[in-house]
């Protein structure tokens, strides 16, 4: 795939870039290693000062940066500006909390005495250069939620961003440079996917984090396993959105629409499978379909647009193939389902019913504004349908019954359970999944400790 900015709204190629050669990659790896030796010794106060300066710059750039993100990957511009604001918030959260999250821990006195020590401490130390392989769908947020904790922990970052968002990738390197971080603290590598393996095998790279597709995750995890390097993976999701009889149906349907089409449906944590109790299925479906039909699809730079184009022609083709396969196998199209004429990689908000296990869309992630509706006879069947997926990223449950909540929290196979609300990431809460959605956690104290050497310091009596 070429490294280029191609406007998804019209297919126009705006800028292209040459991939970095071996000499430039080697220069940057040497710089990352050298910078880490000194940056690791800086204090939390200095790291926090620099990160707050980066957050200030990000907010100043919000308008222009929002338009750049939209031009590169098609996100409605209001959502792009919101992504910028979210990143600044996360940077300040880690600047405020990192010192406490990584403070030395003192085990219980009785355990210290039992070990024969006079004192024992657990200390969190940085690992070194960390390779981040990041996707295009949240081209700023996915990077910042790695970079902010990694830099506050004393690590340095090497970014391999998606090839269709090169300008955003270069902006990020420049952002940290302008904020005053030492040269080499955060570097963007303009490279294709084929170059990742050699970089990950380099001894100077100590760990890796990847957000992206299942095949990409397998490739990185395989190499990292061979090299015995720590990895964190956040892969696909096919999140269930369960609606029970006691739910507020008006509110559930309203949130369901937003949960499905956020970022034009191109989000791992977007709700994708809507599992509705038979007692309220028809009433919910009517509201949900009406909401999906009412969405404004159009130019992502238009302030009123709610659904823009998909990020690439291939992405639009993939969604269309899943819908066509389901229809051939008997699915009912309640709205949408047909590619519009005209330029750009648009696909309409679509709702499918009558899904069965033989359809690809039941097993695979639909990365676009396509929802599948399931009718569940009771709570037990709702749990079975919700877990009948290879993924386990997040989940949504709508009910006013505490017993329902307890059952779903106990039995849903997911990294998060959101009750009467839409899944969203927040810097204070751990984020990640189970099954083929990956392993490890980002954000919160769990996320900042993922790339730390957790060191026991034992003092004799």
Tab-separated table of C-alpha atoms in Angstrom:
chain	number	residue	atom	x	y	z
A	1	UNK	CA	0.000	0.000	0.000
A	2	UNK	CA	1.504	3.404	-0.951
A	3	UNK	CA	2.212	5.929	1.788
A	4	UNK	CA	-0.193	8.629	0.701
A	5	UNK	CA	-3.025	10.935	1.657
A	6	UNK	CA	-6.044	10.015	-0.466
A	7	UNK	CA	-9.233	11.946	0.273
A	8	UNK	CA	-11.973	9.337	0.906
A	9	UNK	CA	-14.694	11.821	-0.012
A	10	UNK	CA	-13.598	11.944	-3.651
A	11	UNK	CA	-10.697	9.515	-4.140
A	12	UNK	CA	-8.214	12.287	-4.949
A	13	UNK	CA	-4.570	11.621	-4.075
A	14	UNK	CA	-3.295	14.731	-2.304
A	15	UNK	CA	0.227	13.819	-1.170
A	16	UNK	CA	2.539	10.845	-1.512
A	17	UNK	CA	5.670	9.951	0.433
A	18	UNK	CA	8.675	7.741	-0.130
A	19	UNK	CA	9.222	5.048	2.461
A	20	UNK	CA	12.288	5.489	4.646
A	21	UNK	CA	15.309	3.464	3.587
A	22	UNK	CA	17.478	1.204	5.719
A	23	UNK	CA	19.989	3.943	6.522
A	24	UNK	CA	17.318	6.324	7.830
A	25	UNK	CA	15.666	3.577	9.873
A	26	UNK	CA	19.050	2.680	11.367
A	27	UNK	CA	19.720	6.332	12.215
A	28	UNK	CA	16.425	6.592	14.020
A	29	UNK	CA	16.938	3.366	15.961
A	30	UNK	CA	20.353	4.590	17.117
A	31	UNK	CA	18.807	7.895	18.141
A	32	UNK	CA	15.995	6.185	20.078
A	33	UNK	CA	18.479	4.041	21.995
A	34	UNK	CA	20.758	6.993	22.797
A	35	UNK	CA	17.866	9.238	23.848
A	36	UNK	CA	16.455	6.589	26.158
A	37	UNK	CA	19.702	6.391	28.146
A	38	UNK	CA	19.268	9.975	29.303
A	39	UNK	CA	15.496	10.468	29.107
A	40	UNK	CA	14.911	7.527	31.464
A	41	UNK	CA	16.662	9.504	34.223
A	42	UNK	CA	14.383	12.555	33.990
A	43	UNK	CA	11.918	13.104	36.799
A	44	UNK	CA	8.149	12.920	36.622
A	45	UNK	CA	7.845	16.687	37.039
A	46	UNK	CA	9.916	17.336	33.908
A	47	UNK	CA	8.097	14.715	31.856
A	48	UNK	CA	4.755	16.129	32.979
A	49	UNK	CA	5.826	19.667	32.067
A	50	UNK	CA	6.691	18.573	28.540
A	51	UNK	CA	3.506	16.557	28.119
A	52	UNK	CA	1.341	19.471	29.253
A	53	UNK	CA	3.098	21.683	26.706
A	54	UNK	CA	2.262	19.131	24.018
A	55	UNK	CA	-1.381	19.168	25.141
A	56	UNK	CA	-1.452	22.971	24.899
A	57	UNK	CA	-0.073	22.842	21.359
A	58	UNK	CA	-2.583	20.176	20.393
A	59	UNK	CA	-5.465	22.373	21.497
A	60	UNK	CA	-4.086	25.347	19.582
A	61	UNK	CA	-3.930	23.198	16.459
A	62	UNK	CA	-7.411	21.724	16.946
A	63	UNK	CA	-9.158	23.345	13.996
A	64	UNK	CA	-6.496	22.673	11.379
A	65	UNK	CA	-5.681	19.253	12.753
A	66	UNK	CA	-9.345	18.269	12.696
A	67	UNK	CA	-9.555	19.134	9.006
A	68	UNK	CA	-6.353	17.205	8.296
A	69	UNK	CA	-7.666	14.068	10.000
A	70	UNK	CA	-10.936	14.337	8.085
A	71	UNK	CA	-9.141	14.817	4.769
A	72	UNK	CA	-6.902	11.802	5.363
A	73	UNK	CA	-9.430	9.226	6.612
A	74	UNK	CA	-12.917	10.691	6.211
A	75	UNK	CA	-14.072	11.153	9.792
A	76	UNK	CA	-16.836	13.804	10.136
A	77	UNK	CA	-14.999	16.954	11.092
A	78	UNK	CA	-16.840	17.506	14.377
A	79	UNK	CA	-15.727	14.053	15.477
A	80	UNK	CA	-12.177	14.828	14.350
A	81	UNK	CA	-12.046	17.944	16.521
A	82	UNK	CA	-13.482	15.955	19.433
A	83	UNK	CA	-10.695	13.410	18.964
A	84	UNK	CA	-8.104	16.169	19.270
A	85	UNK	CA	-9.697	17.425	22.497
A	86	UNK	CA	-9.817	13.902	23.912
A	87	UNK	CA	-6.108	13.466	23.264
A	88	UNK	CA	-5.233	16.684	25.111
A	89	UNK	CA	-7.348	15.523	28.045
A	90	UNK	CA	-5.558	12.167	28.200
A	91	UNK	CA	-2.142	13.807	28.053
A	92	UNK	CA	-2.989	16.037	30.997
A	93	UNK	CA	-4.451	13.088	32.916
A	94	UNK	CA	-1.198	11.168	32.636
A	95	UNK	CA	0.841	14.283	33.414
A	96	UNK	CA	-1.193	14.619	36.628
A	97	UNK	CA	-1.296	10.962	37.668
A	98	UNK	CA	1.789	9.137	36.381
A	99	UNK	CA	3.951	9.813	39.423
A	100	UNK	CA	1.331	8.314	41.714
A	101	UNK	CA	0.618	5.371	39.425
A	102	UNK	CA	4.311	4.467	39.252
A	103	UNK	CA	5.290	5.322	42.820
A	104	UNK	CA	7.340	2.753	44.707
A	105	UNK	CA	5.192	0.191	46.505
A	106	UNK	CA	5.946	-1.099	49.994
A	107	UNK	CA	4.781	-4.667	50.740
A	108	UNK	CA	3.173	-5.472	54.078
A	109	UNK	CA	5.556	-5.352	57.067
A	110	UNK	CA	4.783	-8.940	57.994
A	111	UNK	CA	5.782	-10.155	54.531
A	112	UNK	CA	8.965	-8.065	54.615
A	113	UNK	CA	9.972	-9.569	57.973
A	114	UNK	CA	9.069	-13.061	56.808
A	115	UNK	CA	11.453	-12.659	53.846
A	116	UNK	CA	14.321	-11.765	56.148
A	117	UNK	CA	14.585	-8.229	54.785
A	118	UNK	CA	14.763	-4.899	56.536
A	119	UNK	CA	12.947	-3.271	53.651
A	120	UNK	CA	11.376	-4.284	50.312
A	121	UNK	CA	10.241	-1.954	47.547
A	122	UNK	CA	8.572	-2.593	44.196
A	123	UNK	CA	9.794	-0.084	41.640
A	124	UNK	CA	8.508	0.587	38.097
A	125	UNK	CA	11.331	1.261	35.636
A	126	UNK	CA	11.026	1.991	31.889
A	127	UNK	CA	11.894	-0.677	29.340
A	128	UNK	CA	13.315	1.372	26.463
A	129	UNK	CA	12.250	2.087	22.884
A	130	UNK	CA	8.722	0.786	22.228
A	131	UNK	CA	7.422	0.203	18.696
A	132	UNK	CA	3.802	1.293	18.167
A	133	UNK	CA	1.961	-0.042	15.102
A	134	UNK	CA	-1.171	2.051	14.857
A	135	UNK	CA	-4.324	2.186	12.683
A	136	UNK	CA	-6.004	4.952	10.707
A	137	UNK	CA	-9.473	4.977	12.265
A	138	UNK	CA	-8.560	7.169	15.252
A	139	UNK	CA	-5.251	8.394	13.863
A	140	UNK	CA	-4.483	10.707	16.770
A	141	UNK	CA	-6.150	9.024	19.747
A	142	UNK	CA	-4.753	5.545	19.133
A	143	UNK	CA	-1.242	6.980	19.191
A	144	UNK	CA	-1.676	9.329	22.142
A	145	UNK	CA	-3.167	6.659	24.367
A	146	UNK	CA	0.110	4.783	23.893
A	147	UNK	CA	2.492	7.740	23.775
A	148	UNK	CA	1.285	9.663	26.830
A	149	UNK	CA	1.774	6.823	29.349
A	150	UNK	CA	4.892	5.506	27.610
A	151	UNK	CA	6.634	8.884	27.730
A	152	UNK	CA	5.549	9.518	31.309
A	153	UNK	CA	7.005	6.126	32.292
A	154	UNK	CA	10.355	7.121	30.793
A	155	UNK	CA	10.173	5.092	27.598
A	156	UNK	CA	10.692	6.456	24.085
A	157	UNK	CA	8.373	5.778	21.142
A	158	UNK	CA	8.768	4.630	17.549
A	159	UNK	CA	5.557	5.037	15.532
A	160	UNK	CA	4.679	2.987	12.461
A	161	UNK	CA	1.355	4.555	11.526
A	162	UNK	CA	-1.130	3.391	8.897
A	163	UNK	CA	0.024	4.269	5.375
A	164	UNK	CA	-3.090	6.329	4.586
A	165	UNK	CA	-2.524	8.889	7.381
A	166	UNK	CA	1.104	9.991	6.803
A	167	UNK	CA	0.486	13.676	7.484
A	168	UNK	CA	-1.063	12.918	10.868
A	169	UNK	CA	1.874	10.627	11.633
A	170	UNK	CA	4.403	13.337	10.811
A	171	UNK	CA	2.386	15.900	12.771
A	172	UNK	CA	2.706	13.727	15.893
A	173	UNK	CA	6.503	13.615	15.698
A	174	UNK	CA	6.587	17.368	15.197
A	175	UNK	CA	4.173	17.918	18.099
A	176	UNK	CA	6.464	16.301	20.645
A	177	UNK	CA	9.469	18.077	19.163
A	178	UNK	CA	7.765	21.477	19.442
A	179	UNK	CA	6.730	20.673	23.018
A	180	UNK	CA	10.399	20.373	23.971
A	181	UNK	CA	10.861	16.623	24.320
A	182	UNK	CA	14.474	15.603	23.616
A	183	UNK	CA	15.154	14.618	20.020
A	184	UNK	CA	14.474	10.912	19.658
A	185	UNK	CA	11.813	10.658	22.375
A	186	UNK	CA	9.099	10.146	19.770
A	187	UNK	CA	9.847	9.369	16.133
A	188	UNK	CA	7.601	8.551	13.199
A	189	UNK	CA	8.833	5.841	10.847
A	190	UNK	CA	7.380	6.296	7.353
A	191	UNK	CA	7.580	2.623	6.390
A	192	UNK	CA	5.382	-0.070	4.910
A	193	UNK	CA	4.120	-3.066	6.861
A	194	UNK	CA	6.849	-5.293	5.434
A	195	UNK	CA	9.514	-3.336	7.359
A	196	UNK	CA	7.933	-3.927	10.775
A	197	UNK	CA	9.330	-7.420	11.295
A	198	UNK	CA	12.988	-6.405	11.021
A	199	UNK	CA	12.497	-3.448	13.347
A	200	UNK	CA	10.759	-5.593	15.941
A	201	UNK	CA	13.628	-8.089	15.775
A	202	UNK	CA	16.181	-5.351	16.467
A	203	UNK	CA	17.588	-5.709	19.988
A	204	UNK	CA	17.277	-1.980	20.591
A	205	UNK	CA	13.475	-2.243	20.398
A	206	UNK	CA	12.306	-3.622	23.729
A	207	UNK	CA	8.544	-4.019	23.267
A	208	UNK	CA	5.660	-3.386	20.903
A	209	UNK	CA	2.049	-2.338	20.965
A	210	UNK	CA	-0.381	-2.808	18.089
A	211	UNK	CA	-3.916	-1.699	17.445
A	212	UNK	CA	-5.294	-3.114	14.232
A	213	UNK	CA	-6.423	-6.193	12.400
A	214	UNK	CA	-6.257	-9.765	13.604
A	215	UNK	CA	-3.689	-10.803	10.916
A	216	UNK	CA	-1.450	-7.860	11.835
A	217	UNK	CA	-1.717	-8.782	15.499
A	218	UNK	CA	-0.768	-12.376	14.788
A	219	UNK	CA	2.294	-11.280	12.813
A	220	UNK	CA	3.570	-8.918	15.519
A	221	UNK	CA	2.811	-11.347	18.338
A	222	UNK	CA	4.587	-14.168	16.504
A	223	UNK	CA	7.783	-12.200	15.993
A	224	UNK	CA	7.683	-10.722	19.498
A	225	UNK	CA	7.197	-14.198	20.933
A	226	UNK	CA	10.179	-15.504	19.014
A	227	UNK	CA	12.277	-12.568	20.262
A	228	UNK	CA	10.756	-12.784	23.780
A	229	UNK	CA	9.510	-9.197	23.816
A	230	UNK	CA	6.499	-7.793	25.615
A	231	UNK	CA	3.479	-6.891	23.474
A	232	UNK	CA	0.056	-5.359	23.960
A	233	UNK	CA	-2.543	-6.063	21.272
A	234	UNK	CA	-5.904	-4.375	20.704
A	235	UNK	CA	-7.513	-6.052	17.732
A	236	UNK	CA	-11.000	-6.321	16.279
A	237	UNK	CA	-14.347	-6.266	17.995
A	238	UNK	CA	-17.913	-7.282	17.280
A	239	UNK	CA	-19.502	-5.828	20.363
A	240	UNK	CA	-22.982	-6.907	21.465
A	241	UNK	CA	-25.628	-4.346	22.391
A	242	UNK	CA	-28.212	-6.216	24.469
A	243	UNK	CA	-31.675	-4.752	25.100
A	244	UNK	CA	-33.858	-6.322	27.800
A	245	UNK	CA	-37.583	-5.731	28.502
A	246	UNK	CA	-36.989	-3.279	31.359
A	247	UNK	CA	-34.818	-0.972	29.232
A	248	UNK	CA	-35.723	2.603	28.344
A	249	UNK	CA	-36.331	1.828	24.661
A	250	UNK	CA	-36.293	5.408	23.418
A	251	UNK	CA	-32.931	6.089	25.024
A	252	UNK	CA	-31.543	2.675	24.087
A	253	UNK	CA	-32.436	3.127	20.419
A	254	UNK	CA	-31.015	6.655	20.331
A	255	UNK	CA	-27.706	5.520	21.828
A	256	UNK	CA	-27.685	2.419	19.629
A	257	UNK	CA	-27.588	4.564	16.492
A	258	UNK	CA	-24.630	6.568	17.779
A	259	UNK	CA	-22.928	3.420	19.039
A	260	UNK	CA	-23.117	1.852	15.585
A	261	UNK	CA	-22.143	4.792	13.374
A	262	UNK	CA	-19.507	6.558	15.466
A	263	UNK	CA	-16.582	7.209	13.133
A	264	UNK	CA	-18.823	6.000	10.272
A	265	UNK	CA	-18.930	2.608	11.977
A	266	UNK	CA	-15.159	2.187	11.728
A	267	UNK	CA	-14.451	1.584	15.392
A	268	UNK	CA	-13.418	-1.595	17.164
A	269	UNK	CA	-15.620	-0.670	20.127
A	270	UNK	CA	-18.634	0.344	18.064
A	271	UNK	CA	-21.687	-1.752	18.884
A	272	UNK	CA	-22.273	-4.040	15.923
A	273	UNK	CA	-24.649	-6.831	16.978
A	274	UNK	CA	-27.956	-5.706	18.493
A	275	UNK	CA	-29.456	-8.510	20.555
A	276	UNK	CA	-32.993	-7.690	21.621
A	277	UNK	CA	-35.346	-9.609	23.900
A	278	UNK	CA	-38.369	-10.913	21.991
A	279	UNK	CA	-40.779	-8.949	24.207
A	280	UNK	CA	-39.397	-5.610	22.990
A	281	UNK	CA	-37.786	-6.603	19.683
A	282	UNK	CA	-40.368	-5.019	17.365
A	283	UNK	CA	-40.594	-1.780	19.353
A	284	UNK	CA	-36.817	-1.391	19.521
A	285	UNK	CA	-36.284	-2.322	15.871
A	286	UNK	CA	-38.797	0.303	14.718
A	287	UNK	CA	-37.025	3.052	16.678
A	288	UNK	CA	-33.529	1.906	15.733
A	289	UNK	CA	-34.213	1.620	12.008
A	290	UNK	CA	-35.907	5.031	11.965
A	291	UNK	CA	-32.837	6.533	13.645
A	292	UNK	CA	-30.438	4.922	11.175
A	293	UNK	CA	-32.525	6.127	8.212
A	294	UNK	CA	-32.527	9.695	9.538
A	295	UNK	CA	-28.738	10.061	9.649
A	296	UNK	CA	-27.185	12.653	7.369
A	297	UNK	CA	-24.589	11.110	5.051
A	298	UNK	CA	-22.329	13.459	3.127
A	299	UNK	CA	-19.209	15.565	2.905
A	300	UNK	CA	-17.244	14.946	6.115
A	301	UNK	CA	-16.104	18.570	6.174
A	302	UNK	CA	-19.746	19.674	6.412
A	303	UNK	CA	-20.511	20.511	10.044
A	304	UNK	CA	-23.903	18.771	9.836
A	305	UNK	CA	-22.636	15.464	8.435
A	306	UNK	CA	-23.107	12.481	10.752
A	307	UNK	CA	-21.795	9.694	8.495
A	308	UNK	CA	-18.940	10.280	6.089
A	309	UNK	CA	-17.180	8.032	3.581
A	310	UNK	CA	-15.320	4.913	4.593
A	311	UNK	CA	-11.570	5.371	4.755
A	312	UNK	CA	-10.729	3.468	1.575
A	313	UNK	CA	-12.243	1.845	-1.459
A	314	UNK	CA	-11.187	-1.553	-0.137
A	315	UNK	CA	-12.890	-0.842	3.169
A	316	UNK	CA	-16.130	0.008	1.381
A	317	UNK	CA	-15.825	-3.150	-0.749
A	318	UNK	CA	-15.296	-5.293	2.359
A	319	UNK	CA	-18.464	-3.967	4.005
A	320	UNK	CA	-20.466	-4.375	0.816
A	321	UNK	CA	-19.323	-7.991	0.456
A	322	UNK	CA	-20.446	-8.820	4.012
A	323	UNK	CA	-23.893	-7.323	3.373
A	324	UNK	CA	-24.290	-9.050	-0.002
A	325	UNK	CA	-23.255	-12.394	1.493
A	326	UNK	CA	-25.846	-12.035	4.253
A	327	UNK	CA	-28.604	-11.090	1.816
A	328	UNK	CA	-27.816	-14.089	-0.401
A	329	UNK	CA	-28.117	-16.283	2.698
A	330	UNK	CA	-31.547	-14.881	3.586
A	331	UNK	CA	-30.950	-11.755	5.670
A	332	UNK	CA	-33.609	-9.039	5.499
A	333	UNK	CA	-32.479	-5.484	4.731
A	334	UNK	CA	-34.446	-3.095	6.935
A	335	UNK	CA	-32.666	-0.006	5.611
A	336	UNK	CA	-29.670	0.831	3.434
A	337	UNK	CA	-27.800	-2.031	1.827
A	338	UNK	CA	-26.971	-0.453	-1.551
A	339	UNK	CA	-23.863	1.466	-2.570
A	340	UNK	CA	-24.762	5.012	-3.665
A	341	UNK	CA	-23.732	6.469	-6.993
A	342	UNK	CA	-21.159	9.228	-7.197
A	343	UNK	CA	-17.586	9.880	-6.074
A	344	UNK	CA	-16.158	8.876	-2.715
A	345	UNK	CA	-16.237	5.656	-0.715
A	346	UNK	CA	-19.656	6.016	0.858
A	347	UNK	CA	-21.900	3.275	2.193
A	348	UNK	CA	-25.334	3.985	3.714
A	349	UNK	CA	-26.340	3.217	7.302
A	350	UNK	CA	-27.691	-0.316	7.030
A	351	UNK	CA	-29.664	-2.635	9.307
A	352	UNK	CA	-29.914	-6.377	8.654
A	353	UNK	CA	-32.261	-8.819	10.384
A	354	UNK	CA	-32.685	-12.580	10.201
A	355	UNK	CA	-28.980	-13.290	10.794
A	356	UNK	CA	-27.806	-16.893	11.103
A	357	UNK	CA	-24.495	-18.516	11.998
A	358	UNK	CA	-23.671	-19.392	8.381
A	359	UNK	CA	-23.427	-15.759	7.332
A	360	UNK	CA	-19.976	-14.181	7.291
A	361	UNK	CA	-21.276	-11.079	9.038
A	362	UNK	CA	-22.148	-13.227	12.053
A	363	UNK	CA	-18.504	-14.301	12.414
A	364	UNK	CA	-16.579	-11.318	11.019
A	365	UNK	CA	-16.288	-7.700	12.078
A	366	UNK	CA	-18.311	-5.271	9.945
A	367	UNK	CA	-16.093	-2.177	9.831
A	368	UNK	CA	-18.660	0.270	8.550
A	369	UNK	CA	-22.174	1.591	9.325
A	370	UNK	CA	-23.878	-1.829	9.189
A	371	UNK	CA	-25.862	-3.235	12.130
A	372	UNK	CA	-27.204	-6.745	12.636
A	373	UNK	CA	-30.394	-7.386	14.637
A	374	UNK	CA	-30.954	-10.570	16.647
A	375	UNK	CA	-34.095	-11.691	18.469
A	376	UNK	CA	-33.420	-13.421	21.819
A	377	UNK	CA	-36.105	-15.470	23.554
A	378	UNK	CA	-34.736	-14.780	27.044
A	379	UNK	CA	-31.665	-13.712	28.988
A	380	UNK	CA	-29.944	-17.075	28.525
A	381	UNK	CA	-30.219	-16.871	24.747
A	382	UNK	CA	-29.067	-13.247	24.793
A	383	UNK	CA	-25.869	-14.293	26.600
A	384	UNK	CA	-25.308	-17.161	24.160
A	385	UNK	CA	-25.685	-14.911	21.116
A	386	UNK	CA	-23.509	-12.199	22.668
A	387	UNK	CA	-20.666	-14.658	23.302
A	388	UNK	CA	-21.020	-16.428	19.942
A	389	UNK	CA	-18.160	-14.470	18.396
A	390	UNK	CA	-14.387	-14.853	18.210
A	391	UNK	CA	-14.047	-11.336	19.623
A	392	UNK	CA	-14.380	-9.973	23.145
A	393	UNK	CA	-13.573	-6.275	23.256
A	394	UNK	CA	-16.511	-4.504	24.896
A	395	UNK	CA	-20.267	-4.942	25.391
A	396	UNK	CA	-23.380	-2.889	26.113
A	397	UNK	CA	-26.343	-3.962	28.258
A	398	UNK	CA	-29.614	-2.083	28.563
A	399	UNK	CA	-31.758	-3.073	31.527
A	400	UNK	CA	-33.132	-1.654	34.773
A	401	UNK	CA	-33.059	-5.063	36.460
A	402	UNK	CA	-30.116	-5.521	38.857
A	403	UNK	CA	-30.305	-9.296	38.498
A	404	UNK	CA	-29.878	-8.919	34.732
A	405	UNK	CA	-26.837	-6.717	35.274
A	406	UNK	CA	-25.230	-9.203	37.651
A	407	UNK	CA	-25.739	-12.023	35.171
A	408	UNK	CA	-24.331	-10.122	32.193
A	409	UNK	CA	-21.313	-8.863	34.148
A	410	UNK	CA	-20.614	-12.427	35.261
A	411	UNK	CA	-21.097	-14.157	31.911
A	412	UNK	CA	-20.286	-11.791	29.032
A	413	UNK	CA	-16.888	-12.541	27.488
A	414	UNK	CA	-15.572	-9.013	27.039
A	415	UNK	CA	-13.014	-6.586	28.406
A	416	UNK	CA	-15.742	-4.089	29.358
A	417	UNK	CA	-19.440	-4.150	30.183
A	418	UNK	CA	-21.265	-0.824	29.770
A	419	UNK	CA	-24.668	-0.744	31.462
A	420	UNK	CA	-27.220	1.686	30.001
A	421	UNK	CA	-24.571	3.577	28.099
A	422	UNK	CA	-22.296	3.510	25.062
A	423	UNK	CA	-18.800	2.074	25.181
A	424	UNK	CA	-16.141	4.777	25.270
A	425	UNK	CA	-12.507	4.887	26.322
A	426	UNK	CA	-11.366	7.128	29.174
A	427	UNK	CA	-7.789	7.627	30.413
A	428	UNK	CA	-8.698	6.581	33.969
A	429	UNK	CA	-10.144	3.176	33.053
A	430	UNK	CA	-8.368	0.115	31.614
A	431	UNK	CA	-9.110	-0.656	27.980
A	432	UNK	CA	-8.615	-3.938	26.128
A	433	UNK	CA	-10.204	-7.258	25.298
A	434	UNK	CA	-10.144	-11.032	25.465
A	435	UNK	CA	-10.295	-13.831	22.900
A	436	UNK	CA	-9.243	-12.603	19.450
A	437	UNK	CA	-9.659	-8.992	20.485
A	438	UNK	CA	-6.173	-9.161	21.936
A	439	UNK	CA	-4.453	-9.023	25.300
A	440	UNK	CA	-2.964	-6.532	27.704
A	441	UNK	CA	-4.498	-3.221	28.657
A	442	UNK	CA	-4.138	0.392	27.634
A	443	UNK	CA	-4.973	3.490	29.686
A	444	UNK	CA	-5.256	3.809	33.489
A	445	UNK	CA	-2.567	2.503	35.809
A	446	UNK	CA	-2.750	-0.866	34.101
A	447	UNK	CA	-1.771	0.697	30.785
A	448	UNK	CA	1.194	2.710	32.018
A	449	UNK	CA	2.636	-0.340	33.785
A	450	UNK	CA	2.471	-2.568	30.690
A	451	UNK	CA	5.824	-1.276	29.449
A	452	UNK	CA	7.616	-1.110	32.771
A	453	UNK	CA	10.195	-3.401	34.369
A	454	UNK	CA	8.469	-4.237	37.656
A	455	UNK	CA	11.501	-4.511	39.909
A	456	UNK	CA	11.692	-5.962	43.425
A	457	UNK	CA	14.301	-4.162	45.540
A	458	UNK	CA	15.228	-6.232	48.621
A	459	UNK	CA	17.370	-4.921	51.502
A	460	UNK	CA	18.985	-7.281	53.993
A	461	UNK	CA	18.498	-6.847	57.723
